[in-house]
Tab-separated table of N, CA and C in Angstrom:
chain	number	residue	atom	x	y	z
E	21	MET	N	13.261	31.373	-8.743
E	21	MET	CA	12.546	30.562	-10.098
E	21	MET	C	12.333	29.566	-9.707
E	22	LEU	N	13.479	28.742	-9.055
E	22	LEU	CA	13.702	27.479	-9.029
E	22	LEU	C	13.183	27.230	-7.700
E	23	SER	N	13.263	27.902	-6.895
E	23	SER	CA	12.548	27.443	-5.476
E	23	SER	C	11.037	26.968	-5.508
E	24	ASP	N	10.424	28.614	-6.129
E	24	ASP	CA	8.854	28.434	-6.322
E	24	ASP	C	8.758	26.691	-7.685
E	25	LEU	N	9.345	26.914	-8.923
E	25	LEU	CA	8.855	25.558	-9.164
E	25	LEU	C	8.758	24.152	-8.637
E	26	TYR	N	10.354	23.685	-7.708
E	26	TYR	CA	10.362	23.025	-6.843
E	26	TYR	C	9.442	23.038	-6.185
E	27	ARG	N	9.041	24.021	-5.132
E	27	ARG	CA	8.066	23.849	-3.931
E	27	ARG	C	7.004	23.515	-4.403
E	28	LYS	N	6.302	23.736	-5.987
E	28	LYS	CA	4.811	23.093	-6.488
E	28	LYS	C	4.761	22.457	-6.687
E	29	VAL	N	6.179	21.438	-7.485
E	29	VAL	CA	6.484	20.326	-8.142
E	29	VAL	C	6.642	19.427	-6.718
E	30	ALA	N	7.281	19.764	-5.915
E	30	ALA	CA	7.886	18.711	-4.306
E	30	ALA	C	6.253	18.214	-3.520
E	31	VAL	N	5.071	19.410	-3.670
E	31	VAL	CA	3.733	19.776	-2.915
E	31	VAL	C	3.189	19.398	-3.977
E	32	ARG	N	3.029	18.562	-4.586
E	32	ARG	CA	2.429	17.846	-5.502
E	32	ARG	C	2.254	16.850	-4.958
E	33	ILE	N	3.524	16.287	-5.467
E	33	ILE	CA	4.256	14.952	-5.686
E	33	ILE	C	3.895	14.557	-3.960
E	34	SER	N	5.025	15.202	-3.222
E	34	SER	CA	4.152	14.588	-2.156
E	34	SER	C	2.670	14.661	-1.289
E	35	ASN	N	2.096	15.062	-1.788
E	35	ASN	CA	0.524	15.181	-1.404
E	35	ASN	C	-0.282	13.694	-2.311
E	36	THR	N	0.272	13.234	-3.766
E	36	THR	CA	-0.399	12.364	-3.875
E	36	THR	C	0.341	11.325	-4.002
E	37	VAL	N	1.399	10.791	-3.051
E	37	VAL	CA	1.995	9.514	-2.571
E	37	VAL	C	1.971	9.230	-0.626
E	38	LEU	N	1.204	10.419	-0.421
E	38	LEU	CA	0.107	10.918	1.029
E	38	LEU	C	-0.723	10.158	0.383
E	39	GLN	N	-1.773	10.923	-0.170
E	39	GLN	CA	-3.187	10.213	-1.073
E	39	GLN	C	-2.823	9.152	-1.333
E	40	LYS	N	-2.489	8.476	-1.353
E	40	LYS	CA	-2.504	6.548	-2.643
E	40	LYS	C	-2.293	6.174	-2.216
E	41	MET	N	-0.802	6.308	-1.052
E	41	MET	CA	-0.735	5.719	-0.019
E	41	MET	C	-0.689	5.684	1.089
E	42	ILE	N	-1.728	6.742	1.776
E	42	ILE	CA	-1.731	6.592	2.847
E	42	ILE	C	-3.556	6.191	3.070
E	43	PHE	N	-3.944	7.650	2.562
E	43	PHE	CA	-5.025	7.759	2.857
E	43	PHE	C	-5.886	7.261	1.934
E	44	GLN	N	-5.659	6.815	0.675
E	44	GLN	CA	-6.844	6.463	0.234
E	44	GLN	C	-6.528	5.056	0.611
E	45	ARG	N	-6.353	4.151	1.038
E	45	ARG	CA	-5.557	3.050	0.890
E	45	ARG	C	-6.777	1.972	1.258
E	46	GLY	N	-8.135	2.340	1.506
E	46	GLY	CA	-8.998	1.130	1.904
E	46	GLY	C	-9.145	1.015	3.242
E	47	PRO	N	-9.593	0.436	3.277
E	47	PRO	CA	-9.441	-0.665	4.969
E	47	PRO	C	-8.799	-1.458	5.174
E	48	ARG	N	-7.415	-2.212	3.698
E	48	ARG	CA	-6.775	-2.364	4.339
E	48	ARG	C	-5.841	-2.762	5.907
E	49	VAL	N	-5.519	-2.965	6.126
E	49	VAL	CA	-4.956	-2.789	7.740
E	49	VAL	C	-3.117	-3.412	6.896
E	50	VAL	N	-1.859	-2.258	7.299
E	50	VAL	CA	-0.626	-2.395	7.238
E	50	VAL	C	-0.330	-3.675	8.564
E	51	SER	N	0.753	-3.813	8.786
E	51	SER	CA	1.717	-4.654	10.358
E	51	SER	C	2.197	-3.375	10.373
E	52	VAL	N	3.151	-3.914	11.548
E	52	VAL	CA	4.807	-2.905	11.541
E	52	VAL	C	5.913	-3.187	10.787
E	53	LYS	N	5.516	-4.326	10.147
E	53	LYS	CA	6.624	-4.283	9.261
E	53	LYS	C	6.203	-3.415	8.008
E	54	GLU	N	4.962	-3.787	7.489
E	54	GLU	CA	4.567	-2.868	6.377
E	54	GLU	C	5.539	-1.391	6.518
E	55	GLY	N	4.364	-0.859	7.878
E	55	GLY	CA	4.558	0.698	8.226
E	55	GLY	C	6.070	0.730	8.156
E	56	ARG	N	7.181	0.022	8.734
E	56	ARG	CA	8.133	0.850	8.964
E	56	ARG	C	9.034	0.665	7.081
E	57	ALA	N	8.542	-0.341	6.437
E	57	ALA	CA	8.646	0.208	4.864
E	57	ALA	C	8.181	1.243	4.133
E	58	ILE	N	7.053	1.394	4.592
E	58	ILE	CA	6.591	2.754	4.429
E	58	ILE	C	7.185	3.929	4.603
E	59	ALA	N	7.086	3.602	6.029
E	59	ALA	CA	8.226	4.954	6.710
E	59	ALA	C	9.360	5.545	5.826
E	60	THR	N	10.141	4.444	5.602
E	60	THR	CA	11.581	4.171	5.153
E	60	THR	C	11.308	4.877	2.820
E	61	GLU	N	10.495	4.401	2.739
E	61	GLU	CA	10.081	5.048	1.775
E	61	GLU	C	9.244	6.053	1.684
E	62	CYS	N	8.983	6.883	2.335
E	62	CYS	CA	8.337	8.532	2.503
E	62	CYS	C	10.118	8.433	3.036
E	63	GLU	N	10.317	8.517	3.885
E	63	GLU	CA	12.318	9.517	4.286
E	63	GLU	C	13.193	9.588	2.640
E	64	LEU	N	12.556	8.469	1.932
E	64	LEU	CA	13.433	8.646	0.840
E	64	LEU	C	13.303	10.327	-0.061
E	65	TRP	N	11.747	9.989	0.112
E	65	TRP	CA	12.181	10.908	-0.932
E	65	TRP	C	12.031	12.761	-0.431
E	66	LEU	N	12.476	12.595	0.894
E	66	LEU	CA	12.833	13.791	1.507
E	66	LEU	C	13.900	13.884	1.288
E	67	GLU	N	15.154	12.949	1.608
E	67	GLU	CA	16.780	12.050	1.511
E	67	GLU	C	17.117	12.434	-0.501
E	68	THR	N	16.745	12.571	-0.639
E	68	THR	CA	16.939	12.512	-2.474
E	68	THR	C	16.301	13.749	-2.236
E	69	CYS	N	15.870	14.373	-1.889
E	69	CYS	CA	15.683	15.692	-2.583
E	69	CYS	C	16.525	16.853	-1.768
E	70	ARG	N	17.100	16.492	-0.516
E	70	ARG	CA	17.933	16.745	0.531
E	70	ARG	C	19.684	16.566	-0.873
E	71	ALA	N	19.910	15.190	-1.516
E	71	ALA	CA	20.602	14.814	-1.944
E	71	ALA	C	21.037	16.101	-2.877
E	72	ALA	N	19.942	16.452	-3.915
E	72	ALA	CA	19.651	16.998	-4.563
E	72	ALA	C	19.840	18.639	-4.050
E	73	PHE	N	19.747	19.006	-3.822
E	73	PHE	CA	20.182	20.421	-3.012
E	73	PHE	C	20.824	20.358	-1.776
E	74	SER	N	21.842	19.730	-1.793
E	74	SER	CA	22.712	19.859	-0.552
E	74	SER	C	24.447	20.577	-0.846
E	75	GLY	N	24.443	21.315	-0.099
E	75	GLY	CA	25.195	21.910	-0.017
E	75	GLY	C	24.815	23.653	-0.140
E	76	GLY	N	23.149	23.872	-0.348
E	76	GLY	CA	22.611	25.158	-0.202
E	76	GLY	C	22.568	25.836	1.265
E	77	GLY	N	22.703	25.246	2.300
E	77	GLY	CA	22.594	26.919	3.540
E	77	GLY	C	21.062	26.269	3.918
E	78	ARG	N	21.320	26.556	5.269
E	78	ARG	CA	19.805	25.612	6.009
E	78	ARG	C	18.307	27.195	5.464
E	79	GLY	N	18.736	28.249	4.844
E	79	GLY	CA	17.275	28.593	4.194
E	79	GLY	C	17.365	27.658	2.741
E	80	VAL	N	17.951	26.841	2.059
E	80	VAL	CA	17.606	26.256	0.923
E	80	VAL	C	17.105	24.553	2.058
E	81	THR	N	17.598	24.157	2.741
E	81	THR	CA	17.181	22.850	4.159
E	81	THR	C	15.898	22.828	4.490
E	82	ARG	N	15.473	23.949	4.795
E	82	ARG	CA	14.135	24.164	5.004
E	82	ARG	C	12.800	24.235	4.140
E	83	LEU	N	13.517	24.522	2.613
E	83	LEU	CA	12.825	24.764	1.471
E	83	LEU	C	12.714	23.374	1.004
E	84	VAL	N	14.107	22.774	0.972
E	84	VAL	CA	13.776	20.730	0.616
E	84	VAL	C	12.314	20.823	0.971
E	85	GLU	N	13.191	20.541	2.900
E	85	GLU	CA	11.650	20.195	3.579
E	85	GLU	C	10.767	20.151	4.191
E	86	GLY	N	10.366	21.135	3.619
E	86	GLY	CA	8.786	21.967	3.253
E	86	GLY	C	7.620	20.702	2.418
E	87	PRO	N	7.586	21.022	1.820
E	87	PRO	CA	6.667	20.060	1.217
E	87	PRO	C	6.745	18.923	1.665
E	88	TRP	N	7.629	17.903	2.443
E	88	TRP	CA	7.415	16.564	2.420
E	88	TRP	C	7.082	16.438	4.201
E	89	ARG	N	6.638	17.297	5.076
E	89	ARG	CA	6.858	17.025	5.661
E	89	ARG	C	5.449	15.923	6.117
E	90	ARG	N	4.570	16.325	5.828
E	90	ARG	CA	2.919	15.550	6.027
E	90	ARG	C	3.644	14.285	6.028
E	91	LEU	N	4.138	14.185	4.228
E	91	LEU	CA	3.772	12.850	4.976
E	91	LEU	C	5.114	11.876	5.284
E	92	VAL	N	6.453	11.998	5.555
E	92	VAL	CA	7.301	11.782	6.681
E	92	VAL	C	6.511	11.651	7.728
E	93	GLU	N	5.484	12.808	8.745
E	93	GLU	CA	5.097	12.295	9.656
E	93	GLU	C	4.155	11.298	9.420
E	94	ALA	N	2.970	10.913	8.443
E	94	ALA	CA	2.496	10.029	8.460
E	94	ALA	C	3.574	8.232	8.425
E	95	GLY	N	3.987	8.979	7.529
E	95	GLY	CA	4.999	7.497	7.769
E	95	GLY	C	5.427	7.078	9.053
E	96	ARG	N	5.994	8.123	9.462
E	96	ARG	CA	6.635	7.947	10.645
E	96	ARG	C	6.023	7.832	12.021
E	97	LEU	N	4.733	7.952	12.692
E	97	LEU	CA	3.515	6.691	12.232
E	97	LEU	C	2.675	5.907	12.033
E	98	LEU	N	3.546	5.479	11.081
E	98	LEU	CA	2.860	4.253	10.242
E	98	LEU	C	4.004	3.097	11.362
E	99	ALA	N	5.163	3.398	11.367
E	99	ALA	CA	6.602	2.724	11.935
E	99	ALA	C	6.286	2.450	13.328
E	100	LEU	N	5.770	3.319	14.111
E	100	LEU	CA	6.042	3.460	15.726
E	100	LEU	C	5.319	1.627	16.240
E	101	GLN	N	6.292	2.186	17.444
E	101	GLN	CA	5.760	0.170	17.860
E	101	GLN	C	5.957	1.056	19.721
E	102	GLY	N	5.648	-0.185	20.376
E	102	GLY	CA	6.186	0.181	21.907
E	102	GLY	C	5.251	1.207	21.955
E	103	SER	N	6.001	1.682	23.214
E	103	SER	CA	5.561	2.332	24.196
E	103	SER	C	4.585	3.775	23.262
E	104	GLU	N	5.569	4.430	22.789
E	104	GLU	CA	5.894	5.544	21.765
E	104	GLU	C	3.744	5.248	20.717
E	105	TRP	N	3.931	3.965	19.708
E	105	TRP	CA	2.400	3.254	19.339
E	105	TRP	C	1.382	3.413	20.307
E	106	ASP	N	1.781	3.548	21.361
E	106	ASP	CA	0.692	3.682	22.860
E	106	ASP	C	0.610	4.762	23.380
E	107	ARG	N	1.168	5.065	23.123
E	107	ARG	CA	1.789	6.999	23.639
E	107	ARG	C	0.852	7.579	22.757
E	108	ILE	N	0.999	7.536	21.468
E	108	ILE	CA	0.925	8.142	19.754
E	108	ILE	C	-0.980	8.268	19.919
E	109	LYS	N	-1.452	6.321	20.496
E	109	LYS	CA	-2.831	5.737	20.694
E	109	LYS	C	-3.984	6.613	20.880
E	110	ALA	N	-3.220	6.633	23.278
E	110	ALA	CA	-3.475	7.531	23.383
E	110	ALA	C	-3.293	8.782	23.756
E	111	LEU	N	-3.039	9.846	23.591
E	111	LEU	CA	-2.845	10.869	23.357
E	111	LEU	C	-4.136	11.690	22.107
E	112	THR	N	-3.545	10.801	20.679
E	112	THR	CA	-4.930	10.713	19.474
E	112	THR	C	-7.020	10.198	19.287
E	113	PHE	N	-6.206	9.527	20.600
E	113	PHE	CA	-8.013	8.709	20.824
E	113	PHE	C	-8.807	9.597	22.002
E	114	GLY	N	-7.916	9.959	22.433
E	114	GLY	CA	-8.424	9.733	23.980
E	114	GLY	C	-8.719	11.376	23.741
E	115	THR	N	-8.604	11.629	25.668
E	115	THR	CA	-9.285	13.393	25.498
E	115	THR	C	-7.897	15.128	26.253
E	116	ALA	N	-6.965	13.944	25.260
E	116	ALA	CA	-5.694	15.204	25.886
E	116	ALA	C	-5.952	16.704	24.828
E	117	GLY	N	-5.864	18.082	25.447
E	117	GLY	CA	-6.505	19.286	24.794
E	117	GLY	C	-5.160	18.740	23.554
E	118	ASP	N	-5.718	19.812	22.292
E	118	ASP	CA	-4.456	20.176	20.910
E	118	ASP	C	-3.671	20.812	21.437
E	119	GLU	N	-3.165	21.689	22.508
E	119	GLU	CA	-2.241	21.428	22.998
E	119	GLU	C	-0.813	20.541	23.227
E	120	ASP	N	-1.573	19.596	24.384
E	120	ASP	CA	-1.024	18.463	24.661
E	120	ASP	C	-0.522	17.085	23.822
E	121	TRP	N	-2.144	16.952	22.497
E	121	TRP	CA	-2.120	16.272	22.104
E	121	TRP	C	-0.671	16.246	20.902
E	122	GLU	N	-0.811	18.309	19.938
E	122	GLU	CA	0.454	18.262	18.886
E	122	GLU	C	2.132	18.349	19.785
E	123	GLN	N	1.906	18.225	21.171
E	123	GLN	CA	3.446	18.798	22.205
E	123	GLN	C	4.050	17.024	21.950
E	124	GLY	N	2.583	15.800	22.716
E	124	GLY	CA	3.107	14.677	22.438
E	124	GLY	C	3.522	13.954	20.682
E	125	VAL	N	2.490	14.605	20.305
E	125	VAL	CA	3.235	14.128	18.918
E	125	VAL	C	4.667	14.743	18.069
E	126	LEU	N	4.526	15.902	18.455
E	126	LEU	CA	5.957	15.836	18.515
E	126	LEU	C	7.526	15.446	18.725
E	127	GLU	N	7.834	15.639	20.746
E	127	GLU	CA	8.130	14.614	21.426
E	127	GLU	C	8.219	13.070	20.313
E	128	VAL	N	6.888	12.958	20.280
E	128	VAL	CA	7.503	11.429	20.022
E	128	VAL	C	8.198	11.338	18.284
E	129	VAL	N	7.014	11.918	17.229
E	129	VAL	CA	7.332	11.671	15.920
E	129	VAL	C	8.601	12.619	15.829
E	130	GLY	N	8.469	13.907	16.102
E	130	GLY	CA	9.860	15.042	15.624
E	130	GLY	C	8.552	16.090	14.232
E	131	LEU	N	7.710	15.501	14.465
E	131	LEU	CA	7.108	16.891	13.954
E	131	LEU	C	5.708	17.101	14.041
E	132	SER	N	5.241	17.633	14.219
E	132	SER	CA	3.671	17.785	14.259
E	132	SER	C	3.375	18.916	12.742
E	133	GLU	N	2.964	18.473	11.365
E	133	GLU	CA	1.989	19.393	10.627
E	133	GLU	C	0.847	18.233	10.458
E	134	LEU	N	0.614	16.929	10.663
E	134	LEU	CA	-0.635	16.362	10.067
E	134	LEU	C	-2.011	17.088	11.734
E	135	ARG	N	-2.411	17.456	10.984
E	135	ARG	CA	-4.260	17.624	11.721
E	135	ARG	C	-4.704	16.101	12.499
E	136	ARG	N	-4.807	16.162	13.907
E	136	ARG	CA	-5.521	15.282	14.828
E	136	ARG	C	-6.315	14.388	13.723
E	137	ASP	N	-7.616	14.826	12.683
E	137	ASP	CA	-8.185	13.403	11.920
E	137	ASP	C	-7.501	13.508	11.490
E	138	GLU	N	-6.707	13.064	10.683
E	138	GLU	CA	-5.647	12.931	9.667
E	138	GLU	C	-4.799	11.384	10.528
E	139	VAL	N	-4.812	12.387	11.384
E	139	VAL	CA	-3.300	10.774	12.838
E	139	VAL	C	-4.349	10.353	13.345
E	140	GLN	N	-5.751	9.945	12.857
E	140	GLN	CA	-5.994	9.224	13.307
E	140	GLN	C	-6.084	8.025	11.807
E	141	THR	N	-6.988	9.097	11.476
E	141	THR	CA	-7.370	8.209	9.702
E	141	THR	C	-5.715	7.067	9.757
E	142	VAL	N	-4.044	8.117	10.603
E	142	VAL	CA	-3.446	7.436	9.924
E	142	VAL	C	-2.873	6.013	10.415
E	143	LEU	N	-3.293	6.142	12.116
E	143	LEU	CA	-2.933	5.289	13.287
E	143	LEU	C	-4.065	4.279	12.568
E	144	HIS	N	-5.843	4.042	12.241
E	144	HIS	CA	-6.746	2.880	12.018
E	144	HIS	C	-5.265	2.064	11.166
E	145	ILE	N	-5.178	2.816	10.154
E	145	ILE	CA	-4.537	2.157	8.817
E	145	ILE	C	-4.043	0.811	9.675
E	146	ARG	N	-3.142	1.227	11.452
E	146	ARG	CA	-1.604	-0.307	11.407
E	146	ARG	C	-2.784	-0.194	13.008
E	147	MET	N	-4.332	-0.114	12.977
E	147	MET	CA	-4.744	-0.605	13.997
E	147	MET	C	-4.464	-1.478	14.492
E	148	ASP	N	-3.733	-3.157	14.406
E	148	ASP	CA	-3.614	-4.056	13.860
E	148	ASP	C	-2.774	-4.064	15.449
E	149	SER	N	-2.069	-2.885	16.362
E	149	SER	CA	-1.390	-3.099	17.168
E	149	SER	C	-1.998	-3.187	18.221
């Protein structure tokens, strides 16, 4: 029962933060510094939940992390710099097939939960780089 309640609440919070902080941001572009700050905040949501459920084992870890994966991925994308930033832009806006794109995102970001169009939206927020 606790896991179902946690999942429902965490998914709701994560989706709300993702929408408000990133997808509904409007035309305002963020700098690399702001992107790193957003990434830190996204990771903090996950770390707080990990701390609350510490000692629960592998199954609990998966339960805790699941609802936050999309938010954390978006934050990590905003924080990218240099060759990693260039690689993700080239993969996402280029002609890479979906499998190659997904594998590239996974290699660079460590997660691949967002759809390609969602990653494009996130990258547009940082297109000043």
